[in-house]
mmCIF file with all atom_site columns, C-alpha atoms in Angstrom:
data_model
loop_
_atom_site.group_PDB
_atom_site.id
_atom_site.type_symbol
_atom_site.label_atom_id
_atom_site.label_alt_id
_atom_site.label_comp_id
_atom_site.label_asym_id
_atom_site.label_entity_id
_atom_site.label_seq_id
_atom_site.pdbx_PDB_ins_code
_atom_site.Cartn_x
_atom_site.Cartn_y
_atom_site.Cartn_z
_atom_site.occupancy
_atom_site.B_iso_or_equiv
_atom_site.pdbx_formal_charge
_atom_site.auth_seq_id
_atom_site.auth_comp_id
_atom_site.auth_asym_id
_atom_site.auth_atom_id
_atom_site.pdbx_PDB_model_num
ATOM 1  C CA . MET A 1 1  ? -94.285  70.085 -135.808 1.00 91.00 ? 1  MET A CA 1
ATOM 2  C CA . SER A 1 2  ? -90.802  69.881 -134.006 1.00 93.00 ? 2  SER A CA 1
ATOM 3  C CA . PHE A 1 3  ? -88.326  67.543 -132.942 1.00 94.00 ? 3  PHE A CA 1
ATOM 4  C CA . GLY A 1 4  ? -85.495  67.993 -130.836 1.00 95.00 ? 4  GLY A CA 1
ATOM 5  C CA . PRO A 1 5  ? -83.716  66.645 -127.626 1.00 95.00 ? 5  PRO A CA 1
ATOM 6  C CA . ASP A 1 6  ? -86.014  65.392 -124.583 1.00 92.00 ? 6  ASP A CA 1
ATOM 7  C CA . ARG A 1 7  ? -84.685  68.705 -121.954 1.00 91.00 ? 7  ARG A CA 1
ATOM 8  C CA . VAL A 1 8  ? -85.844  66.471 -119.159 1.00 92.00 ? 8  VAL A CA 1
ATOM 9  C CA . ASP A 1 9  ? -83.529  64.152 -120.088 1.00 92.00 ? 9  ASP A CA 1
ATOM 10 C CA . GLN A 1 10 ? -80.570  66.973 -120.985 1.00 92.00 ? 10 GLN A CA 1
ATOM 11 C CA . TYR A 1 11 ? -81.598  68.547 -117.063 1.00 93.00 ? 11 TYR A CA 1
ATOM 12 C CA . ARG A 1 12 ? -80.450  64.725 -115.403 1.00 92.00 ? 12 ARG A CA 1
ATOM 13 C CA . ARG A 1 13 ? -77.884  64.750 -117.131 1.00 91.00 ? 13 ARG A CA 1
ATOM 14 C CA . ALA A 1 14 ? -76.737  67.664 -116.351 1.00 92.00 ? 14 ALA A CA 1
ATOM 15 C CA . ALA A 1 15 ? -77.273  67.101 -113.169 1.00 94.00 ? 15 ALA A CA 1
ATOM 16 C CA . ALA A 1 16 ? -75.058  63.800 -113.028 1.00 92.00 ? 16 ALA A CA 1
ATOM 17 C CA . TYR A 1 17 ? -72.521  66.425 -114.319 1.00 91.00 ? 17 TYR A CA 1
ATOM 18 C CA . VAL A 1 18 ? -72.531  68.597 -111.980 1.00 94.00 ? 18 VAL A CA 1
ATOM 19 C CA . ASP A 1 19 ? -72.687  65.721 -108.954 1.00 95.00 ? 19 ASP A CA 1
ATOM 20 C CA . ARG A 1 20 ? -69.411  64.524 -110.868 1.00 94.00 ? 20 ARG A CA 1
ATOM 21 C CA . ILE A 1 21 ? -67.906  68.591 -110.364 1.00 95.00 ? 21 ILE A CA 1
ATOM 22 C CA . LEU A 1 22 ? -68.857  68.594 -106.841 1.00 96.00 ? 22 LEU A CA 1
ATOM 23 C CA . LYS A 1 23 ? -66.954  65.061 -105.649 1.00 96.00 ? 23 LYS A CA 1
ATOM 24 C CA . GLY A 1 24 ? -63.769  66.674 -107.242 1.00 96.00 ? 24 GLY A CA 1
ATOM 25 C CA . GLU A 1 25 ? -63.284  65.549 -110.699 1.00 95.00 ? 25 GLU A CA 1
ATOM 26 C CA . ASN A 1 26 ? -62.034  68.032 -113.162 1.00 94.00 ? 26 ASN A CA 1
ATOM 27 C CA . PRO A 1 27 ? -64.612  69.889 -115.086 1.00 92.00 ? 27 PRO A CA 1
ATOM 28 C CA . ALA A 1 28 ? -62.299  69.342 -117.955 1.00 93.00 ? 28 ALA A CA 1
ATOM 29 C CA . ASP A 1 29 ? -61.721  65.280 -117.725 1.00 93.00 ? 29 ASP A CA 1
ATOM 30 C CA . LEU A 1 30 ? -65.813  65.371 -118.466 1.00 92.00 ? 30 LEU A CA 1
ATOM 31 C CA . PRO A 1 31 ? -66.563  64.104 -121.359 1.00 92.00 ? 31 PRO A CA 1
ATOM 32 C CA . VAL A 1 32 ? -68.784  65.730 -124.368 1.00 90.00 ? 32 VAL A CA 1
ATOM 33 C CA . GLN A 1 33 ? -72.382  63.995 -124.054 1.00 87.00 ? 33 GLN A CA 1
ATOM 34 C CA . ALA A 1 34 ? -74.835  64.298 -127.057 1.00 89.00 ? 34 ALA A CA 1
ATOM 35 C CA . PRO A 1 35 ? -78.565  63.901 -126.354 1.00 91.00 ? 35 PRO A CA 1
ATOM 36 C CA . THR A 1 36 ? -79.557  59.921 -126.704 1.00 90.00 ? 36 THR A CA 1
ATOM 37 C CA . LYS A 1 37 ? -83.019  60.816 -126.343 1.00 92.00 ? 37 LYS A CA 1
ATOM 38 C CA . TYR A 1 38 ? -85.744  63.089 -128.384 1.00 95.00 ? 38 TYR A CA 1
ATOM 39 C CA . GLU A 1 39 ? -89.075  63.785 -128.691 1.00 96.00 ? 39 GLU A CA 1
ATOM 40 C CA . LEU A 1 40 ? -91.613  64.305 -131.571 1.00 96.00 ? 40 LEU A CA 1
ATOM 41 C CA . VAL A 1 41 ? -93.894  66.982 -130.767 1.00 96.00 ? 41 VAL A CA 1
ATOM 42 C CA . ILE A 1 42 ? -97.686  67.363 -133.305 1.00 96.00 ? 42 ILE A CA 1
ATOM 43 C CA . ASN A 1 43 ? -99.716  70.099 -133.525 1.00 96.00 ? 43 ASN A CA 1
ATOM 44 C CA . LEU A 1 44 ? -102.907 69.254 -135.742 1.00 94.00 ? 44 LEU A CA 1
ATOM 45 C CA . LYS A 1 45 ? -104.626 72.537 -134.979 1.00 93.00 ? 45 LYS A CA 1
ATOM 46 C CA . THR A 1 46 ? -101.748 74.350 -136.810 1.00 95.00 ? 46 THR A CA 1
ATOM 47 C CA . ALA A 1 47 ? -101.321 71.608 -138.845 1.00 95.00 ? 47 ALA A CA 1
ATOM 48 C CA . LYS A 1 48 ? -105.526 71.905 -139.924 1.00 94.00 ? 48 LYS A CA 1
ATOM 49 C CA . ALA A 1 49 ? -105.488 75.441 -140.109 1.00 95.00 ? 49 ALA A CA 1
ATOM 50 C CA . LEU A 1 50 ? -102.680 75.731 -142.843 1.00 95.00 ? 50 LEU A CA 1
ATOM 51 C CA . GLY A 1 51 ? -104.932 72.823 -145.009 1.00 95.00 ? 51 GLY A CA 1
ATOM 52 C CA . LEU A 1 52 ? -101.967 69.747 -143.876 1.00 94.00 ? 52 LEU A CA 1
ATOM 53 C CA . THR A 1 53 ? -102.818 66.815 -143.419 1.00 94.00 ? 53 THR A CA 1
ATOM 54 C CA . VAL A 1 54 ? -101.127 64.534 -140.601 1.00 94.00 ? 54 VAL A CA 1
ATOM 55 C CA . PRO A 1 55 ? -100.157 60.933 -141.938 1.00 95.00 ? 55 PRO A CA 1
ATOM 56 C CA . ASP A 1 56 ? -102.231 58.356 -139.347 1.00 94.00 ? 56 ASP A CA 1
ATOM 57 C CA . SER A 1 57 ? -98.191  56.839 -138.759 1.00 95.00 ? 57 SER A CA 1
ATOM 58 C CA . LEU A 1 58 ? -96.816  59.984 -138.416 1.00 94.00 ? 58 LEU A CA 1
ATOM 59 C CA . LEU A 1 59 ? -99.264  60.655 -135.359 1.00 94.00 ? 59 LEU A CA 1
ATOM 60 C CA . ALA A 1 60 ? -98.901  57.050 -133.514 1.00 95.00 ? 60 ALA A CA 1
ATOM 61 C CA . ARG A 1 61 ? -94.291  57.837 -133.203 1.00 95.00 ? 61 ARG A CA 1
ATOM 62 C CA . ALA A 1 62 ? -95.209  61.243 -131.853 1.00 95.00 ? 62 ALA A CA 1
ATOM 63 C CA . ASP A 1 63 ? -94.846  61.515 -128.356 1.00 94.00 ? 63 ASP A CA 1
ATOM 64 C CA . GLU A 1 64 ? -96.967  64.406 -128.157 1.00 94.00 ? 64 GLU A CA 1
ATOM 65 C CA . VAL A 1 65 ? -99.624  65.634 -130.376 1.00 95.00 ? 65 VAL A CA 1
ATOM 66 C CA . ILE A 1 66 ? -101.510 69.188 -129.431 1.00 94.00 ? 66 ILE A CA 1
ATOM 67 C CA . GLU A 1 67 ? -105.130 68.551 -130.543 1.00 89.00 ? 67 GLU A CA 1
#
Protein backbone atom coordinates (compact mmCIF):
# COMPACT_ATOMS: atom_id res chain seq x y z
CA MET A 1 0.00 0.00 0.00
CA SER A 2 1.26 3.45 -0.89
CA PHE A 3 -0.13 6.87 -0.05
CA GLY A 4 1.59 9.90 -1.46
CA PRO A 5 1.37 12.98 -3.64
CA ASP A 6 0.14 12.63 -7.21
CA ARG A 7 3.25 13.07 -9.37
CA VAL A 8 1.37 14.15 -12.48
CA ASP A 9 -0.22 16.99 -10.52
CA GLN A 10 3.20 18.01 -9.18
CA TYR A 11 4.65 18.12 -12.70
CA ARG A 12 1.80 20.35 -13.87
CA ARG A 13 2.36 22.71 -10.98
CA ALA A 14 6.13 22.75 -11.62
CA ALA A 15 5.44 23.70 -15.24
CA ALA A 16 3.41 26.67 -14.02
CA TYR A 17 6.39 27.76 -11.89
CA VAL A 18 8.75 27.49 -14.87
CA ASP A 19 6.32 29.55 -16.94
CA ARG A 20 6.25 32.30 -14.31
CA ILE A 21 10.07 32.33 -14.09
CA LEU A 22 10.44 32.53 -17.87
CA LYS A 23 8.02 35.44 -17.91
CA GLY A 24 10.38 37.36 -15.62
CA GLU A 25 9.31 36.68 -12.03
CA ASN A 26 12.03 36.31 -9.44
CA PRO A 27 12.18 32.67 -8.20
CA ALA A 28 12.79 33.92 -4.65
CA ASP A 29 9.42 35.70 -4.74
CA LEU A 30 7.43 32.58 -5.68
CA PRO A 31 5.59 30.89 -2.80
CA VAL A 32 6.41 27.39 -1.65
CA GLN A 33 3.54 25.06 -2.44
CA ALA A 34 2.67 21.78 -0.76
CA PRO A 35 1.03 18.94 -2.70
CA THR A 36 -2.74 19.28 -2.90
CA LYS A 37 -3.66 15.95 -4.45
CA TYR A 38 -2.73 12.56 -2.99
CA GLU A 39 -3.28 9.04 -4.28
CA LEU A 40 -3.73 5.67 -2.59
CA VAL A 41 -2.43 2.54 -4.34
CA ILE A 42 -3.02 -0.96 -2.97
CA ASN A 43 -1.20 -4.08 -4.19
CA LEU A 44 -3.59 -6.97 -3.53
CA LYS A 45 -1.19 -9.61 -4.83
CA THR A 46 1.39 -8.67 -2.20
CA ALA A 47 -1.26 -8.38 0.52
CA LYS A 48 -2.47 -11.92 -0.24
CA ALA A 49 1.13 -13.22 -0.25
CA LEU A 50 1.58 -11.73 3.23
CA GLY A 51 -1.72 -13.19 4.40
CA LEU A 52 -3.37 -9.79 4.86
CA THR A 53 -7.02 -9.02 4.25
CA VAL A 54 -7.79 -5.60 2.85
CA PRO A 55 -11.27 -4.32 3.78
CA ASP A 56 -13.63 -3.58 0.89
CA SER A 57 -14.16 -0.05 2.18
CA LEU A 58 -10.42 0.64 1.77
CA LEU A 59 -10.39 -0.89 -1.71
CA ALA A 60 -13.28 1.34 -2.70
CA ARG A 61 -11.34 4.46 -1.64
CA ALA A 62 -8.14 3.47 -3.47
CA ASP A 63 -7.18 5.36 -6.61
CA GLU A 64 -5.51 2.24 -8.02
CA VAL A 65 -5.68 -1.45 -7.07
CA ILE A 66 -2.99 -3.79 -8.37
CA GLU A 67 -4.22 -7.36 -8.64
